[in-house]
Amino acid sequence: MEENFLNCINWEEKYLYIIELGHYIPYLSPNQHTLENIIVGCQSQVWITINIDASDYVIFHGDSDSAIIKGLLTMIFIFYHHKKYYEIINFNIHMCFKKLSLNKYLTLSRLHGLETIIQTIKNKIHKIRQNT
């Protein structure tokens, strides 16, 4: 994913690639679009579910009413893929986005939404771990 993104010639190609990534997001059914799963603080509607399997790996599903946010959410899931919950808590995903220079291309409100999603994921992981 990173190589494909970096090979895009201009922002328009990068933007279209992010939208395309959104088509591959781990599916979240419409009946899971609940208040419990919504991410508060994003301009777009964003829902995620998080489960931790018996081996401590985190399993994500998500959806958004925004094509670009759905793609960004997919990118987050890719960066967190096959990581255990404690690895995600300590993982510096901001370095991944910095490598892609996303801060140059996204509006402040999108960057704020991205940060809200990342913090919500970490908070949900903490909550799940406290309840087990």
Coordinates of C-alpha atoms in Angstrom, one line a residue:
M1 CA 0.0 0.0 0.0
E2 CA 2.7 2.5 0.9
E3 CA 4.7 1.8 -2.3
N4 CA 1.5 2.2 -4.4
F5 CA 0.7 5.5 -2.6
L6 CA 4.2 6.9 -3.0
N7 CA 4.2 6.0 -6.7
C8 CA 1.1 8.2 -7.4
I9 CA 2.2 11.1 -9.5
N10 CA 0.1 13.9 -7.9
W11 CA -2.4 14.6 -5.2
E12 CA -5.4 13.7 -7.5
E13 CA -3.9 10.2 -8.0
K14 CA -3.2 9.8 -4.3
Y15 CA -6.8 11.0 -3.4
L16 CA -8.3 8.5 -5.9
Y17 CA -6.0 5.7 -4.5
I18 CA -7.2 6.5 -0.9
I19 CA -10.8 6.3 -2.1
E20 CA -10.0 3.0 -3.9
L21 CA -8.6 1.6 -0.7
G22 CA -11.9 2.3 1.0
H23 CA -13.5 -0.4 -1.2
Y24 CA -11.4 -3.0 0.7
I25 CA -12.3 -2.0 4.2
P26 CA -13.2 -4.9 6.5
Y27 CA -17.0 -4.8 6.1
L28 CA -19.2 -3.5 8.9
S29 CA -22.9 -4.3 8.4
P30 CA -25.4 -1.4 8.6
N31 CA -27.0 -2.9 11.7
Q32 CA -23.6 -2.2 13.4
H33 CA -23.9 1.5 12.7
T34 CA -24.8 2.2 16.3
L35 CA -24.0 4.8 18.9
E36 CA -21.7 2.4 20.6
N37 CA -19.6 2.0 17.4
I38 CA -19.7 5.6 16.1
I39 CA -16.6 7.8 16.4
V40 CA -17.5 11.1 18.0
G41 CA -15.6 14.1 16.8
C42 CA -15.4 13.5 13.1
Q43 CA -17.2 15.6 10.6
S44 CA -18.2 12.5 8.7
Q45 CA -20.0 9.6 10.2
V46 CA -17.5 6.8 11.1
W47 CA -18.2 3.5 12.8
I48 CA -15.7 0.9 13.9
T49 CA -15.8 -2.3 15.8
I50 CA -12.8 -3.8 17.5
N51 CA -12.3 -7.3 18.8
I52 CA -9.3 -8.9 20.4
D53 CA -8.8 -12.6 19.6
A54 CA -7.4 -15.3 21.9
S55 CA -3.9 -14.6 20.7
D56 CA -4.2 -10.9 21.5
Y57 CA -4.5 -9.8 17.8
V58 CA -6.8 -6.9 17.1
I59 CA -9.6 -7.4 14.5
F60 CA -11.1 -4.3 13.0
H61 CA -14.2 -3.6 10.9
G62 CA -15.3 -0.1 9.9
D63 CA -17.5 2.1 7.7
S64 CA -18.0 5.7 6.9
D65 CA -20.4 7.8 4.9
S66 CA -17.3 9.6 3.3
A67 CA -15.3 7.8 0.6
I68 CA -12.1 9.5 1.6
I69 CA -12.5 8.7 5.3
K70 CA -13.3 5.1 4.5
G71 CA -10.0 5.0 2.6
L72 CA -8.1 6.6 5.4
L73 CA -9.7 4.2 7.9
T74 CA -8.6 1.3 5.6
M75 CA -5.1 2.7 5.7
I76 CA -5.2 2.7 9.5
F77 CA -6.4 -0.9 9.6
I78 CA -3.6 -1.8 7.2
F79 CA -0.9 -0.2 9.4
Y80 CA -2.4 -2.0 12.4
H81 CA -2.8 -5.3 10.6
H82 CA -1.6 -8.4 12.3
K83 CA -0.6 -6.5 15.5
K84 CA -1.4 -7.4 19.0
Y85 CA -3.3 -4.9 21.2
Y86 CA -0.2 -3.8 23.1
E87 CA 1.7 -3.3 19.8
I88 CA -1.0 -1.0 18.5
I89 CA -1.1 1.0 21.8
N90 CA 2.7 1.6 21.4
F91 CA 2.8 1.9 17.6
N92 CA 3.6 5.3 16.2
I93 CA 1.2 5.4 13.3
H94 CA 1.9 9.1 12.8
M95 CA 5.3 8.2 11.4
C96 CA 3.6 6.1 8.8
F97 CA 1.4 9.0 7.8
K98 CA 4.4 11.3 7.9
K99 CA 6.2 9.0 5.5
L100 CA 3.3 9.3 3.1
S101 CA 3.2 13.2 3.6
L102 CA -0.5 13.0 4.2
N103 CA -0.3 16.2 6.3
K104 CA 0.5 18.1 3.1
Y105 CA -2.6 16.9 1.3
L106 CA -5.3 16.6 3.9
T107 CA -7.3 19.5 5.4
L108 CA -7.0 20.3 9.0
S109 CA -10.5 18.9 9.7
R110 CA -9.5 15.6 8.0
L111 CA -6.3 15.5 10.0
H112 CA -8.3 16.2 13.2
G113 CA -10.7 13.4 12.2
L114 CA -7.8 11.0 11.6
E115 CA -6.4 11.8 15.0
T116 CA -9.8 11.3 16.6
I117 CA -10.1 7.8 14.9
I118 CA -6.6 6.8 16.1
Q119 CA -7.3 7.9 19.7
T120 CA -10.7 6.2 19.7
I121 CA -9.1 3.0 18.6
K122 CA -6.6 3.1 21.4
N123 CA -9.3 4.0 23.9
K124 CA -11.5 1.2 22.8
I125 CA -8.6 -1.3 23.0
H126 CA -7.9 -0.1 26.6
K127 CA -11.6 -0.5 27.5
I128 CA -11.8 -4.0 26.0
R129 CA -8.7 -5.0 28.0
Q130 CA -10.1 -3.6 31.2
N131 CA -13.2 -5.7 30.8
T132 CA -11.5 -9.0 30.2

